Structures are given as C-alpha cells and as structure tokens.
Amino acid sequence: SQKIEQNSEALNIQEGKTATLTCNYTNYSPAYLQWYRQDPGRGPVFLLLIRENEKEKRKERLKVTFDTTLKQSLFHITASQPADSATYLCALDVDTDKLIFGTGTRLQVFP
Amino acid sequence: NAGVTQTPKFRILKIGQSMTLQCTQDMNHNYMYWYRQDPGMGLKLIYYSVGAGITDKGEVPNGYNVSRSTTEDFPLRLELAAPSQTSVYFCASRGRATDTQYFGPGTRLTVL
C-alpha cells in the first residue's frame, strides 16, 4: 500500500540555523508533492508545491527538493525564526482529485 | 473572502447521538474534502466531492455521510456517534485550476 513517512520526532533547532525536514514515500509515483504548515488548533496552510520534473523550488526562506529516484523530498527553512515553530506536513497526489498526507514533523525553533 | 468556514468549533456528543458538521466555502471551488486528524496519525480522507451532486468515499468513510447540493456547502453527517469518532475534523476546498487545498479551522468533536 502507499505509504508516506515523516520523522515523528520533533526537530529542535536554534534560531538562525537551517531546519531540514524529510518526507519519504513508497509504492508510489506522484506527479507532485506539497508541503503544508499547521499551527496548534488550526487547519493546515499551503506552503509550496513541487512537480515530478522539478528538482528544486524556492520561496523566500523556504526550499523544497524532490528526488523521484530516492522517493524523497527535503524541506529547508533557512535563517529559522521562533515564528517558524509549527508542524509541517507533506502531501502527495493519489490521483487528480485526492492527496495523501504524512503524519507531520513538529519543528521547534528556540532563541 | 472568508475562505473555508466550519461550524461548530467544538462539540461533545453522547454515544448514539447524531450531528452535522457544516462546511462552507466562498471561493467557488469545485472540489471539497472532509478529513479527520487524530493525534500523531496525520490527516485521513473521509469523503470528497468534485462538484455539486457528486460525492465519493475516501480512506475512512464508515460511520459518516455527506451531501453536496450546492457548490458552496459540503456538510458531514454522523448518524450514530461512537467514541472512535472522537477527532478533529477539517474541511478543505480546491479550485479546478489549482492543486492547492484550502483548509477550514476545524471542528473538535468528542464522543463520550
């Protein structure tokens, strides 16, 4: 069956450092991959989408890579700030209509 | 634009009771979704709709029903509440020309 894995352990980093989150998947060939941010008590908010023919995508301090051979995406936040503390979810398209979500990784940026 | 709105924000039900979770979007999106999120389990798709009058089952549809009589509204019905349905429920919508989903603020449901 299709499976998406994100590190369930929280990632704790110091302000100013680069945070790197991982999303691995199996039994799957997605056309694209998305990253969402979720704050406690709120719904997920879309951050970035990267397609299968793209290696890297950037938006301000965010960078996403997509390796379809390794079946892995990396999500980077450079110059991290305490306000970046949240849970980050990756999602893959199951078909043209639906997404499947990972369990998310909680990021904590401390001053 | 209000985006995606959900009501109620919180609800406590007794076993066997029924209720409807409301979801409305004002973005004229064709696609709408219902997810549940349990602690540490990620988002699981319950039902979805690709347009008014069309609904389909997701990964965990048992115990739920939906309808889509208008483009704006996509209510989720629980007929006989069970403790296993204790969760946070999120509604989302997507336009036909985009792959991005927009989520509502969620409804926290407890079944005792």
CSV table of C-alpha atoms in Angstrom, one decimal:
chain,number,residue,atom,x,y,z
A,1,SER,CA,0.0,0.0,0.0
A,2,GLN,CA,1.0,3.6,-0.4
A,3,LYS,CA,3.0,5.0,2.5
A,4,ILE,CA,4.4,8.4,3.4
A,5,GLU,CA,6.9,8.8,6.2
A,6,GLN,CA,7.9,11.9,8.1
A,7,ASN,CA,10.1,12.0,11.2
A,8,SER,CA,7.6,11.7,14.1
A,9,GLU,CA,10.2,13.1,16.5
A,10,ALA,CA,10.2,16.8,17.0
A,11,LEU,CA,13.1,18.8,15.4
A,12,ASN,CA,14.6,21.3,17.8
A,13,ILE,CA,17.0,23.9,16.3
A,14,GLN,CA,18.5,27.2,17.3
A,15,GLU,CA,17.3,30.5,15.8
A,16,GLY,CA,19.3,31.4,12.7
A,17,LYS,CA,20.1,27.8,11.7
A,18,THR,CA,18.7,25.9,8.8
A,19,ALA,CA,15.9,23.4,9.5
A,20,THR,CA,15.7,20.4,7.3
A,21,LEU,CA,12.6,18.1,7.3
A,22,THR,CA,12.3,14.9,5.4
A,23,CYS,CA,9.4,13.2,3.6
A,24,ASN,CA,9.9,9.7,2.2
A,25,TYR,CA,7.3,7.6,0.3
A,26,THR,CA,7.0,4.1,-1.0
A,27,ASN,CA,4.8,2.2,-3.5
A,28,TYR,CA,4.0,5.4,-5.2
A,29,SER,CA,4.8,7.6,-8.2
A,30,PRO,CA,3.3,11.1,-7.5
A,31,ALA,CA,3.0,13.8,-10.1
A,32,TYR,CA,3.7,16.4,-7.5
A,33,LEU,CA,4.4,16.9,-3.8
A,34,GLN,CA,3.1,19.6,-1.5
A,35,TRP,CA,4.2,21.0,1.9
A,36,TYR,CA,1.8,22.5,4.4
A,37,ARG,CA,2.3,24.2,7.7
A,38,GLN,CA,-0.1,23.6,10.7
A,39,ASP,CA,-0.2,25.6,13.8
A,40,PRO,CA,-1.8,24.2,17.0
A,41,GLY,CA,-5.6,24.3,16.8
A,42,ARG,CA,-5.6,25.5,13.2
A,43,GLY,CA,-6.0,24.0,9.8
A,44,PRO,CA,-3.0,23.3,7.5
A,45,VAL,CA,-1.8,26.1,5.3
A,46,PHE,CA,-0.2,25.5,1.9
A,47,LEU,CA,3.4,26.5,1.5
A,48,LEU,CA,5.0,25.0,-1.6
A,49,LEU,CA,4.3,22.6,-4.4
A,50,ILE,CA,7.0,20.8,-6.5
A,51,ARG,CA,6.3,18.7,-9.6
A,52,GLU,CA,8.0,15.4,-10.5
A,53,ASN,CA,10.0,17.1,-13.3
A,54,GLU,CA,11.3,19.8,-10.9
A,55,LYS,CA,14.4,19.2,-8.7
A,56,GLU,CA,14.1,22.3,-6.5
A,57,LYS,CA,11.6,25.0,-5.7
A,58,ARG,CA,12.2,28.2,-3.6
A,59,LYS,CA,10.0,30.7,-1.9
A,60,GLU,CA,11.7,33.3,0.3
A,61,ARG,CA,13.4,31.4,3.1
A,62,LEU,CA,11.9,28.1,2.1
A,63,LYS,CA,13.4,25.5,-0.3
A,64,VAL,CA,12.0,22.1,-1.4
A,65,THR,CA,13.8,19.4,-3.2
A,66,PHE,CA,12.2,16.3,-4.9
A,67,ASP,CA,14.1,13.2,-5.8
A,68,THR,CA,11.9,10.7,-7.5
A,69,THR,CA,14.7,8.1,-7.6
A,70,LEU,CA,15.1,8.2,-3.9
A,71,LYS,CA,11.4,8.8,-3.4
A,72,GLN,CA,12.2,11.6,-1.1
A,73,SER,CA,11.5,15.3,-0.6
A,74,LEU,CA,13.5,17.6,1.7
A,75,PHE,CA,12.1,20.8,3.1
A,76,HIS,CA,14.5,23.5,4.2
A,77,ILE,CA,13.9,26.7,6.2
A,78,THR,CA,16.9,28.9,6.2
A,79,ALA,CA,17.7,31.5,8.9
A,80,SER,CA,15.0,29.9,11.0
A,81,GLN,CA,13.0,32.1,13.5
A,82,PRO,CA,10.9,31.2,16.5
A,83,ALA,CA,7.8,32.1,14.4
A,84,ASP,CA,8.6,29.1,12.2
A,85,SER,CA,7.8,26.7,15.0
A,86,ALA,CA,4.9,24.6,13.8
A,87,THR,CA,4.1,21.1,12.4
A,88,TYR,CA,5.0,20.7,8.7
A,89,LEU,CA,3.1,18.1,6.6
A,90,CYS,CA,4.0,16.7,3.3
A,91,ALA,CA,1.3,15.5,0.9
A,92,LEU,CA,1.3,13.6,-2.4
A,93,ASP,CA,-1.3,13.3,-5.1
A,94,VAL,CA,-3.1,9.9,-5.1
A,95,ASP,CA,-4.8,10.8,-8.3
A,96,THR,CA,-6.1,14.0,-9.9
A,97,ASP,CA,-8.6,14.5,-7.2
A,98,LYS,CA,-7.0,13.5,-3.9
A,99,LEU,CA,-4.0,13.9,-1.7
A,100,ILE,CA,-2.5,11.6,0.9
A,101,PHE,CA,-0.8,13.3,3.9
A,102,GLY,CA,2.1,12.4,6.0
A,103,THR,CA,1.9,12.5,9.8
A,104,GLY,CA,3.9,15.7,10.0
A,105,THR,CA,7.1,16.8,11.8
A,106,ARG,CA,7.0,19.3,14.6
A,107,LEU,CA,9.6,22.0,14.4
A,108,GLN,CA,10.6,24.0,17.4
A,109,VAL,CA,13.0,26.9,16.9
A,110,PHE,CA,14.4,28.3,20.1
A,111,PRO,CA,16.1,31.7,20.6
B,1,ASN,CA,-13.3,36.3,1.2
B,2,ALA,CA,-13.9,34.3,4.3
B,3,GLY,CA,-12.4,31.2,2.6
B,4,VAL,CA,-13.5,27.9,4.2
B,5,THR,CA,-15.6,28.2,7.3
B,6,GLN,CA,-16.6,25.3,9.6
B,7,THR,CA,-19.2,25.1,12.4
B,8,PRO,CA,-19.3,24.3,15.2
B,9,LYS,CA,-15.7,24.8,16.6
B,10,PHE,CA,-16.2,22.3,19.4
B,11,ARG,CA,-18.9,19.7,20.2
B,12,ILE,CA,-19.4,17.0,22.8
B,13,LEU,CA,-21.7,14.1,21.8
B,14,LYS,CA,-23.0,11.2,23.7
B,15,ILE,CA,-22.7,7.7,22.1
B,16,GLY,CA,-25.5,7.1,19.6
B,17,GLN,CA,-26.3,10.8,19.1
B,18,SER,CA,-26.2,12.3,15.6
B,19,MET,CA,-24.9,15.6,14.3
B,20,THR,CA,-24.0,17.5,11.2
B,21,LEU,CA,-20.7,19.3,10.8
B,22,GLN,CA,-21.1,22.3,8.5
B,23,CYS,CA,-18.6,23.4,5.9
B,24,THR,CA,-18.9,26.4,3.5
B,25,GLN,CA,-16.5,27.9,1.1
B,26,ASP,CA,-16.9,31.2,-0.8
B,27,MET,CA,-14.2,30.7,-3.4
B,28,ASN,CA,-16.4,28.9,-6.0
B,29,HIS,CA,-14.2,25.8,-5.7
B,30,ASN,CA,-15.4,22.6,-7.4
B,31,TYR,CA,-13.6,20.3,-5.1
B,32,MET,CA,-14.3,19.8,-1.4
B,33,TYR,CA,-12.9,17.4,1.2
B,34,TRP,CA,-13.5,16.1,4.7
B,35,TYR,CA,-10.6,14.9,6.7
B,36,ARG,CA,-10.2,13.7,10.3
B,37,GLN,CA,-7.0,14.2,12.2
B,38,ASP,CA,-6.1,12.0,15.2
B,39,PRO,CA,-3.1,12.7,17.4
B,40,GLY,CA,0.1,11.5,15.6
B,41,MET,CA,-1.9,10.0,12.8
B,42,GLY,CA,-2.0,12.7,10.2
B,43,LEU,CA,-5.0,13.6,8.0
B,44,LYS,CA,-7.2,10.8,6.8
B,45,LEU,CA,-9.7,11.5,4.0
B,46,ILE,CA,-13.3,10.7,4.9
B,47,TYR,CA,-15.3,11.8,1.8
B,48,TYR,CA,-14.7,14.2,-1.1
B,49,SER,CA,-16.7,15.9,-3.8
B,50,VAL,CA,-15.6,17.0,-7.3
B,51,GLY,CA,-18.7,19.2,-7.8
B,52,ALA,CA,-22.3,19.7,-6.8
B,53,GLY,CA,-24.3,16.5,-6.8
B,54,ILE,CA,-21.1,14.3,-6.9
B,55,THR,CA,-19.6,12.7,-3.8
B,56,ASP,CA,-17.2,9.8,-3.3
B,57,LYS,CA,-15.7,7.8,-0.4
B,58,GLY,CA,-12.2,8.4,0.9
B,59,GLU,CA,-10.0,6.2,3.1
B,60,VAL,CA,-12.2,6.1,6.2
B,61,PRO,CA,-15.9,6.7,5.2
B,62,ASN,CA,-17.6,4.3,7.7
B,63,GLY,CA,-19.9,6.0,10.1
B,64,TYR,CA,-20.2,9.1,8.0
B,65,ASN,CA,-22.4,10.5,5.2
B,66,VAL,CA,-22.1,13.6,3.0
B,67,SER,CA,-24.1,15.6,0.5
B,68,ARG,CA,-23.3,18.3,-2.0
B,69,SER,CA,-26.4,20.1,-3.1
B,70,THR,CA,-24.6,23.4,-3.8
B,71,THR,CA,-21.1,24.4,-4.8
B,72,GLU,CA,-20.6,26.3,-1.5
B,73,ASP,CA,-21.7,23.7,1.1
B,74,PHE,CA,-20.4,20.3,2.0
B,75,PRO,CA,-21.9,19.0,5.3
B,76,LEU,CA,-20.7,15.9,7.0
B,77,ARG,CA,-23.2,13.8,8.9
B,78,LEU,CA,-22.6,11.4,11.8
B,79,GLU,CA,-25.6,9.2,12.4
B,80,LEU,CA,-24.7,7.1,15.4
B,81,ALA,CA,-21.7,8.7,17.2
B,82,ALA,CA,-19.1,6.3,18.6
B,83,PRO,CA,-16.0,7.0,20.8
B,84,SER,CA,-13.8,6.1,17.8
B,85,GLN,CA,-15.1,9.2,16.0
B,86,THR,CA,-13.5,11.5,18.6
B,87,SER,CA,-11.2,13.6,16.5
B,88,VAL,CA,-10.6,16.9,14.9
B,89,TYR,CA,-12.4,17.3,11.6
B,90,PHE,CA,-11.1,19.5,8.8
B,91,CYS,CA,-12.9,20.6,5.6
B,92,ALA,CA,-10.9,21.7,2.6
B,93,SER,CA,-11.6,23.0,-0.9
B,94,ARG,CA,-9.7,23.3,-4.1
B,95,GLY,CA,-10.3,25.1,-7.4
B,96,ARG,CA,-10.3,23.2,-10.7
B,97,ALA,CA,-7.2,25.0,-12.0
B,98,THR,CA,-5.0,24.5,-8.9
B,99,ASP,CA,-3.7,21.6,-6.9
B,100,THR,CA,-3.6,23.5,-3.6
B,101,GLN,CA,-6.1,22.7,-0.9
B,102,TYR,CA,-7.5,25.4,1.4
B,103,PHE,CA,-8.5,24.3,4.9
B,104,GLY,CA,-11.0,25.4,7.4
B,105,PRO,CA,-10.2,26.0,11.1
B,106,GLY,CA,-11.5,22.6,12.1
B,107,THR,CA,-14.2,21.1,14.4
B,108,ARG,CA,-13.0,19.3,17.6
B,109,LEU,CA,-15.5,16.5,18.3
B,110,THR,CA,-15.6,14.4,21.5
B,111,VAL,CA,-17.9,11.4,21.8
B,112,LEU,CA,-18.4,10.2,25.3
